[in-house]
Each structure stands twice: as structure tokens, then as C-alpha cells.
XYZ file of C-alpha atoms in Angstrom:
286
model
C 135.083 92.240 123.916
C 131.501 92.172 125.193
C 131.051 95.785 124.137
C 132.306 94.892 120.657
C 129.796 92.044 120.450
C 126.760 94.252 121.123
C 128.113 97.005 118.904
C 128.656 94.553 116.066
C 125.125 93.196 116.558
C 123.531 96.649 116.277
C 125.581 97.447 113.188
C 124.593 94.177 111.515
C 120.930 94.892 112.309
C 120.877 98.198 110.466
C 122.848 96.684 107.563
C 120.307 93.859 107.255
C 117.377 96.286 107.300
C 118.954 98.507 104.654
C 119.705 95.474 102.473
C 116.075 94.354 102.653
C 114.823 97.806 101.702
C 117.039 97.995 98.618
C 117.169 94.343 97.527
C 113.885 92.697 98.566
C 111.549 91.829 95.667
C 108.490 92.250 97.884
C 109.465 95.833 98.786
C 110.048 96.661 95.117
C 106.694 95.149 94.132
C 104.744 97.073 96.757
C 106.425 100.340 95.804
C 105.710 99.586 92.150
C 102.004 99.079 92.882
C 101.866 102.310 94.882
C 103.499 104.165 91.979
C 101.095 102.623 89.448
C 98.033 103.584 91.491
C 99.450 107.057 92.030
C 99.906 107.565 88.290
C 96.382 106.253 87.683
C 94.903 108.660 90.225
C 96.869 111.553 88.681
C 95.873 110.591 85.141
C 94.249 113.950 84.507
C 97.210 115.971 85.770
C 99.829 116.571 83.066
C 102.380 117.753 85.597
C 102.120 114.652 87.803
C 100.972 111.928 85.390
C 103.361 109.009 84.726
C 105.832 109.851 87.491
C 109.016 107.797 87.799
C 108.906 107.734 91.588
C 107.576 109.336 94.766
C 108.849 110.532 98.120
C 108.820 107.688 100.640
C 107.197 110.005 103.183
C 104.042 109.303 101.162
C 104.016 105.717 102.445
C 102.770 106.821 105.859
C 99.808 108.637 104.248
C 98.439 105.791 102.107
C 95.955 104.730 104.779
C 94.520 108.246 104.819
C 93.743 108.310 101.078
C 90.219 106.858 101.220
C 87.589 105.962 98.666
C 84.672 108.344 98.223
C 82.339 105.327 98.079
C 83.480 103.601 101.266
C 85.618 105.071 104.063
C 86.834 101.557 104.919
C 88.641 101.319 101.578
C 91.925 103.209 101.377
C 94.921 103.230 99.060
C 97.027 101.078 101.388
C 94.382 98.360 101.548
C 93.923 98.409 97.767
C 97.702 98.233 97.288
C 98.058 95.195 99.537
C 95.034 93.468 97.978
C 96.673 93.918 94.566
C 100.004 92.640 95.895
C 98.358 89.536 97.367
C 96.315 88.867 94.216
C 99.381 89.135 91.964
C 102.100 87.500 94.069
C 100.733 85.742 97.170
C 97.258 84.539 96.212
C 97.917 80.890 97.035
C 99.962 81.433 100.199
C 98.066 84.269 101.908
C 97.797 84.651 104.852
C 100.678 82.244 105.488
C 103.375 84.171 103.652
C 106.492 86.123 104.575
C 105.990 89.708 105.744
C 106.820 91.866 102.697
C 108.801 94.471 104.645
C 111.606 94.311 107.218
C 110.244 92.859 110.461
C 108.883 95.312 113.022
C 111.333 94.059 115.645
C 114.336 94.653 113.388
C 113.141 98.143 112.480
C 112.599 99.068 116.139
C 116.120 97.964 117.043
C 117.844 99.408 113.992
C 116.184 102.796 114.383
C 118.326 103.566 117.440
C 121.620 102.756 115.717
C 124.329 105.417 115.772
C 127.247 104.321 113.565
C 128.926 107.715 113.788
C 129.135 107.626 117.581
C 130.085 103.953 117.477
C 132.989 104.764 115.190
C 134.211 107.424 117.623
C 134.131 104.926 120.503
C 135.900 102.312 118.434
C 138.581 104.795 117.425
C 139.186 105.575 121.097
C 139.436 101.846 121.868
C 141.875 101.465 118.987
C 144.053 104.184 120.472
C 143.955 102.501 123.896
C 145.006 99.196 122.364
C 147.828 100.949 120.554
C 149.060 102.489 123.814
C 148.903 99.123 125.610
C 150.770 97.419 122.803
C 153.485 100.093 122.937
C 153.856 99.748 126.715
C 154.068 95.989 126.440
C 156.836 96.303 123.848
C 158.816 98.682 126.051
C 158.436 96.408 129.090
C 159.597 93.395 127.111
C 162.684 95.215 125.855
C 163.521 96.451 129.354
C 163.166 92.943 130.689
C 165.502 91.586 128.046
C 168.048 94.248 128.896
C 167.974 93.343 132.593
C 170.203 90.251 132.645
C 169.570 89.669 136.332
C 165.804 89.526 135.753
C 164.641 85.924 135.716
C 160.924 86.631 135.395
C 159.273 84.357 132.835
C 158.105 85.908 129.612
C 154.894 83.795 129.596
C 152.835 86.781 130.666
C 154.256 88.848 127.825
C 153.272 86.263 125.249
C 149.738 85.913 126.632
C 149.278 89.655 126.792
C 150.602 90.110 123.257
C 148.228 87.407 121.980
C 145.265 89.041 123.732
C 146.072 92.467 122.299
C 146.503 91.040 118.808
C 143.128 89.250 119.007
C 141.434 92.390 120.317
C 142.961 94.494 117.527
C 141.761 92.064 114.838
C 138.227 92.104 116.276
C 138.317 95.877 116.646
C 139.426 96.379 113.045
C 136.674 94.020 111.872
C 134.007 95.943 113.806
C 135.285 99.287 112.519
C 135.002 97.897 108.997
C 131.398 96.818 109.641
C 130.503 100.273 110.969
C 132.001 102.025 107.949
C 130.206 99.594 105.634
C 126.899 100.363 107.356
C 127.509 104.098 106.960
C 128.220 103.635 103.271
C 125.155 101.432 102.854
C 122.940 104.020 104.548
C 124.253 106.727 102.225
C 123.606 104.509 99.187
C 120.097 103.690 100.441
C 118.958 107.271 100.934
C 120.372 108.129 97.506
C 118.492 105.191 95.946
C 115.234 106.417 97.474
C 116.146 110.042 96.736
C 115.450 110.931 100.335
C 116.877 114.295 101.430
C 118.884 114.063 104.628
C 117.701 116.699 107.087
C 119.199 115.773 110.462
C 122.122 117.434 112.164
C 123.758 114.064 112.753
C 123.811 110.686 111.058
C 121.846 109.223 113.978
C 119.074 111.788 113.381
C 118.884 110.826 109.719
C 118.756 107.114 110.508
C 116.022 107.644 113.091
C 113.886 109.702 110.700
C 114.440 107.500 107.635
C 113.788 104.200 109.380
C 110.973 105.849 111.338
C 109.097 106.267 108.055
C 109.501 102.575 107.278
C 108.553 101.566 110.819
C 105.326 103.581 110.637
C 104.562 102.082 107.213
C 105.268 98.554 108.486
C 102.863 99.087 111.401
C 100.142 100.226 108.963
C 100.811 97.269 106.655
C 100.601 94.848 109.583
C 97.202 96.218 110.616
C 95.772 95.911 107.082
C 97.172 92.407 106.552
C 95.663 91.306 109.861
C 92.281 92.698 108.767
C 92.524 90.977 105.374
C 93.524 87.685 107.008
C 90.519 87.886 109.349
C 88.248 88.667 106.389
C 89.559 85.648 104.465
C 89.090 83.429 107.508
C 85.452 84.497 107.812
C 84.910 83.932 104.092
C 86.371 80.428 104.336
C 84.176 79.636 107.342
C 81.089 80.932 105.512
C 81.973 78.811 102.480
C 82.398 75.733 104.683
C 78.952 76.329 106.233
C 77.409 76.793 102.779
C 78.895 73.551 101.470
C 77.817 71.669 104.575
C 74.264 72.997 104.259
C 74.194 72.055 100.566
C 75.337 68.520 101.333
C 72.654 68.147 104.017
C 69.943 69.365 101.602
C 71.096 66.963 98.908
C 71.103 64.118 101.398
C 67.558 64.926 102.575
C 66.204 65.107 99.005
C 67.309 61.576 98.068
C 64.264 59.131 98.376
C 64.713 56.165 100.658
C 64.316 52.908 98.708
C 62.861 49.871 100.408
C 65.052 46.869 100.279
C 64.001 44.278 97.664
C 62.823 40.926 99.077
C 65.382 38.146 99.089
C 65.170 35.078 96.800
C 64.165 32.859 99.748
C 61.196 35.087 100.571
C 60.164 35.098 96.925
C 60.235 31.290 96.763
C 58.229 30.957 99.989
C 55.620 33.404 98.706
C 55.359 31.503 95.394
C 54.884 28.152 97.170
C 52.208 29.634 99.428
C 50.394 31.132 96.459
C 50.387 27.816 94.561
C 49.106 25.934 97.634
C 46.283 28.427 98.040
C 45.306 28.105 94.383
C 45.335 24.252 94.593
C 43.084 24.292 97.631
C 40.614 26.564 95.903
C 40.431 24.332 92.812
C 39.883 20.979 94.682
C 36.093 19.670 94.857
C 34.458 19.951 98.231
C 33.179 16.615 99.858
C 29.929 16.475 101.828
C 29.543 14.171 104.866
C 26.026 12.863 105.590
C 25.231 11.916 109.084
C 22.233 9.485 109.551
C 19.846 9.582 112.407
């Protein structure tokens, strides 16, 4: 049962990855942008202009198609900048990775449904043999009248075998579904299968996507760092502008209070009265 659990997990992994590649809107959008740029770059070539698609092997070469003006600018970077501007402008860099996760791709790339199906078929045969033996033992026990051994073991064993068979059939169905999904996926991408075995084809096909996902991760990290620096520079600029505006505002002296004004008025009037009063002379006789 433990073996079935891990086998089922690996099969579900590859099925999930294949579903994302064929159904994810983000994957379709990125491929659409790559196709649009490719048609633009081939605008002068009548044989290659306005293509309906491209070989996915090209995805691993996007980073090597560089601008003649700046070697730091390549087709992959331009593609992702366009994708972000059109679909993730508000959420970048805090948005979902547009491709299957690197961890899922690394685990799914080692899947081998064909070999798994062979092992499961062998297990199915073993279960069939055990079920047949159990049936023969039960019939022999019923025929032996003198045998008083309880049939509790038979019931438990029969229940275990039935549960195992149901789980085995379910896992076999998952494996066959994954094989069918892989075939449908490579047909959808028009990818020619070249390997001697199904495992070889899976490894090569998902290897292309894994390499592309690694490249995409590196570019997105660089773009996120660039945006972070731009935001920090903008914050410093705004802070400097606020400080300059604050320094340019003249400091106004506080206006005197009403009490001070009244006291000053009284003092002024007293001074004026003293100045207007006649001076008296005192004569001192000898």
C-alpha cells in the first residue's frame, strides 16, 4: 500500500504539470507574446512571417537572442516585461509564478508511467493469485466437516485483498490517464517524440520546460530587484523634495497677544501725558 501511495503521488505530479502547461492562462499568454515578437522580428521574411506557432525548444534560447544596442536586453527579458505590463502591472513582483513550479517540474521529470504500469500489472497478478488461493482454502475448509477453525481470518483476508484491488485499479487508471495526457500534450505543442521509451520522452519534454522555468526565474528576480531599487530611489526623491519645501517656507514671528497690545498702549499714553505736563521750578532761598 505504501508503494501505491508514492506511485500515485508521482503520477499525480506529472498530471498536474501537464495540466498547467495546456490549461494555464499565464503559459498561453507568455507563449503568445513570444510568438508575436517572433513574427515581428521575422517581418521581412516571407517564409517565416506571421507564423502560427514555434517549436518549444526555442524557449530555452530566448535569453540568447540579445539586442544589438545593449547585451543586457534579450528576448526573454522583453517578453516578461511585456507580460508584466499587460497582465501583472499592479501585482508584480508579488504575483503567482507564470509557469509550473520548479519543484514540481524537477519531481515530474523523473516520472516513468510505462514502468509503473508494468509494476502495477505484476502486483495485480499477485493479488489475483492470492485471491484464488484464498478461495480454494475456504472451499477446502468448508468441505472438511471436522475442521472447527474459525473463518474470521478468511473474512479479514478477503476484505484486505478487495481493498488492495480497488486501490490498485484506481492507481492503474491514474497511470493510464497520465500517459494519455502526456500524448495529448505533446500533440498540442506539436513536439516530435524522439526517445526510445516514454520515460525518455517525458524527461526531454519536461526538461525543456524546466530549463525555461529556471531562465524565467532568473529574469523575474532581476526585474524585481530593479523595481525595488526604483521604488527606493523614488522614496528618497520624495523625501528630499519634502525637506526642500519645508526649508523654503519662511518662519513667521508670532503676533503679540491682546494683553501685550493693551499694556503697550497704556504705556504709550502715560509717556505722552508726562511729556505734555508743564514743568515746575523749585526756588531755594539762601
